[in-house]
mmCIF file of C-alpha atoms in Angstrom:
data_model
loop_
_atom_site.group_PDB
_atom_site.id
_atom_site.type_symbol
_atom_site.label_atom_id
_atom_site.label_comp_id
_atom_site.label_asym_id
_atom_site.label_seq_id
_atom_site.Cartn_x
_atom_site.Cartn_y
_atom_site.Cartn_z
ATOM 1 C CA UNK A 1 249.528 88.677 -74.395
ATOM 2 C CA UNK A 2 246.770 86.555 -75.166
ATOM 3 C CA UNK A 3 243.069 86.128 -74.543
ATOM 4 C CA UNK A 4 242.441 82.698 -73.388
ATOM 5 C CA UNK A 5 239.490 80.967 -74.177
ATOM 6 C CA UNK A 6 239.323 78.607 -71.662
ATOM 7 C CA UNK A 7 236.295 76.251 -72.067
ATOM 8 C CA UNK A 8 235.403 76.137 -75.654
ATOM 9 C CA UNK A 9 235.771 72.743 -76.481
ATOM 10 C CA UNK A 10 235.070 71.697 -72.918
ATOM 11 C CA UNK A 11 233.513 72.186 -70.176
ATOM 12 C CA UNK A 12 236.515 73.372 -67.941
ATOM 13 C CA UNK A 13 234.361 75.206 -64.843
ATOM 14 C CA UNK A 14 231.639 72.407 -64.456
ATOM 15 C CA UNK A 15 234.307 69.403 -64.720
ATOM 16 C CA UNK A 16 238.152 70.838 -64.958
ATOM 17 C CA UNK A 17 238.402 74.086 -62.771
ATOM 18 C CA UNK A 18 241.361 72.533 -60.690
ATOM 19 C CA UNK A 19 243.010 70.999 -63.567
ATOM 20 C CA UNK A 20 242.980 74.469 -65.052
ATOM 21 C CA UNK A 21 244.020 75.940 -61.947
ATOM 22 C CA UNK A 22 247.238 73.537 -61.709
ATOM 23 C CA UNK A 23 248.049 74.657 -65.033
ATOM 24 C CA UNK A 24 247.847 78.376 -63.581
ATOM 25 C CA UNK A 25 250.149 77.394 -61.046
ATOM 26 C CA UNK A 26 252.331 76.164 -63.637
ATOM 27 C CA UNK A 27 252.338 78.877 -65.526
ATOM 28 C CA UNK A 28 251.514 76.711 -68.568
ATOM 29 C CA UNK A 29 249.106 74.284 -70.564
ATOM 30 C CA UNK A 30 250.024 71.571 -73.396
ATOM 31 C CA UNK A 31 247.015 72.892 -76.353
ATOM 32 C CA UNK A 32 246.717 70.089 -79.207
ATOM 33 C CA UNK A 33 245.550 71.177 -82.340
ATOM 34 C CA UNK A 34 242.128 69.775 -83.229
ATOM 35 C CA UNK A 35 243.119 69.459 -87.405
ATOM 36 C CA UNK A 36 245.535 67.645 -86.429
ATOM 37 C CA UNK A 37 249.025 69.872 -86.978
ATOM 38 C CA UNK A 38 250.584 69.488 -83.205
ATOM 39 C CA UNK A 39 250.372 70.837 -79.945
ATOM 40 C CA UNK A 40 251.635 73.709 -78.680
ATOM 41 C CA UNK A 41 252.340 75.034 -75.654
ATOM 42 C CA UNK A 42 250.551 78.189 -74.171
ATOM 43 C CA UNK A 43 251.688 80.331 -71.596
ATOM 44 C CA UNK A 44 249.313 81.009 -68.570
ATOM 45 C CA UNK A 45 251.708 83.315 -66.954
ATOM 46 C CA UNK A 46 249.880 86.493 -66.095
ATOM 47 C CA UNK A 47 252.391 88.748 -67.701
ATOM 48 C CA UNK A 48 251.225 86.896 -70.968
ATOM 49 C CA UNK A 49 247.463 86.834 -70.266
ATOM 50 C CA UNK A 50 245.019 90.242 -71.146
ATOM 51 C CA UNK A 51 242.041 87.666 -70.347
ATOM 52 C CA UNK A 52 240.134 84.471 -69.912
ATOM 53 C CA UNK A 53 236.783 83.636 -71.478
ATOM 54 C CA UNK A 54 235.207 80.280 -69.927
ATOM 55 C CA UNK A 55 232.106 79.243 -71.301
ATOM 56 C CA UNK A 56 230.034 76.732 -69.120
ATOM 57 C CA UNK A 57 225.882 75.759 -67.745
ATOM 58 C CA UNK A 58 227.450 75.270 -64.482
ATOM 59 C CA UNK A 59 230.134 77.557 -62.365
ATOM 60 C CA UNK A 60 229.208 76.319 -58.910
ATOM 61 C CA UNK A 61 231.983 73.555 -59.218
ATOM 62 C CA UNK A 62 234.871 76.389 -59.763
ATOM 63 C CA UNK A 63 233.343 79.693 -57.876
ATOM 64 C CA UNK A 64 235.733 79.614 -55.338
ATOM 65 C CA UNK A 65 238.649 79.026 -58.272
ATOM 66 C CA UNK A 66 237.052 82.135 -59.386
ATOM 67 C CA UNK A 67 237.615 84.201 -56.221
ATOM 68 C CA UNK A 68 241.302 82.888 -56.159
ATOM 69 C CA UNK A 69 241.587 83.719 -60.410
ATOM 70 C CA UNK A 70 240.333 87.161 -59.217
ATOM 71 C CA UNK A 71 243.232 87.704 -56.381
ATOM 72 C CA UNK A 72 245.856 86.404 -58.384
ATOM 73 C CA UNK A 73 244.634 89.078 -60.790
ATOM 74 C CA UNK A 74 244.346 87.974 -63.846
ATOM 75 C CA UNK A 75 240.830 88.876 -66.123
ATOM 76 C CA UNK A 76 238.060 87.025 -66.624
ATOM 77 C CA UNK A 77 234.718 86.713 -68.372
ATOM 78 C CA UNK A 78 231.906 84.130 -67.545
ATOM 79 C CA UNK A 79 229.801 83.202 -70.278
ATOM 80 C CA UNK A 80 226.906 81.722 -68.328
ATOM 81 C CA UNK A 81 224.004 79.609 -70.364
ATOM 82 C CA UNK A 82 221.249 78.872 -68.451
ATOM 83 C CA UNK A 83 219.256 76.032 -70.594
ATOM 84 C CA UNK A 84 216.020 75.088 -68.988
ATOM 85 C CA UNK A 85 216.018 71.776 -70.877
ATOM 86 C CA UNK A 86 213.374 69.191 -69.063
ATOM 87 C CA UNK A 87 215.749 66.502 -67.249
ATOM 88 C CA UNK A 88 215.071 63.983 -69.626
ATOM 89 C CA UNK A 89 216.454 64.901 -72.051
ATOM 90 C CA UNK A 90 220.025 67.223 -70.124
ATOM 91 C CA UNK A 91 220.208 65.074 -66.922
ATOM 92 C CA UNK A 92 223.656 67.095 -66.432
ATOM 93 C CA UNK A 93 222.570 70.923 -66.440
ATOM 94 C CA UNK A 94 221.477 72.468 -63.785
ATOM 95 C CA UNK A 95 217.876 74.006 -63.346
ATOM 96 C CA UNK A 96 216.670 77.092 -64.420
ATOM 97 C CA UNK A 97 216.822 78.536 -60.675
ATOM 98 C CA UNK A 98 220.023 77.057 -59.777
ATOM 99 C CA UNK A 99 221.117 78.337 -62.561
ATOM 100 C CA UNK A 100 219.672 82.056 -61.629
ATOM 101 C CA UNK A 101 220.818 81.911 -58.155
ATOM 102 C CA UNK A 102 224.849 80.928 -59.715
ATOM 103 C CA UNK A 103 224.473 83.791 -61.129
ATOM 104 C CA UNK A 104 224.003 86.128 -58.909
#
């Protein structure tokens, strides 16, 4: 059994939710070691996953997929960061009001 930290290296909910759900359906994902020690397969079968942790500033693209994960019986936790930086500094992040509305 494993806890999957699903978006520590990249923002899966904001940019790669369809890719992630494809891997859920396939039951596995190949993960490259960032320190150069090769690639390994990580099981995403429900029986092998204790939980999934997502990290994102924008969950809007993944809301339907989160509902699907719940129906499939996957426990998950969403670490949601609301930044509030001005658009000139961080043009890709949602505003505070959009982030708060999404969190509800």
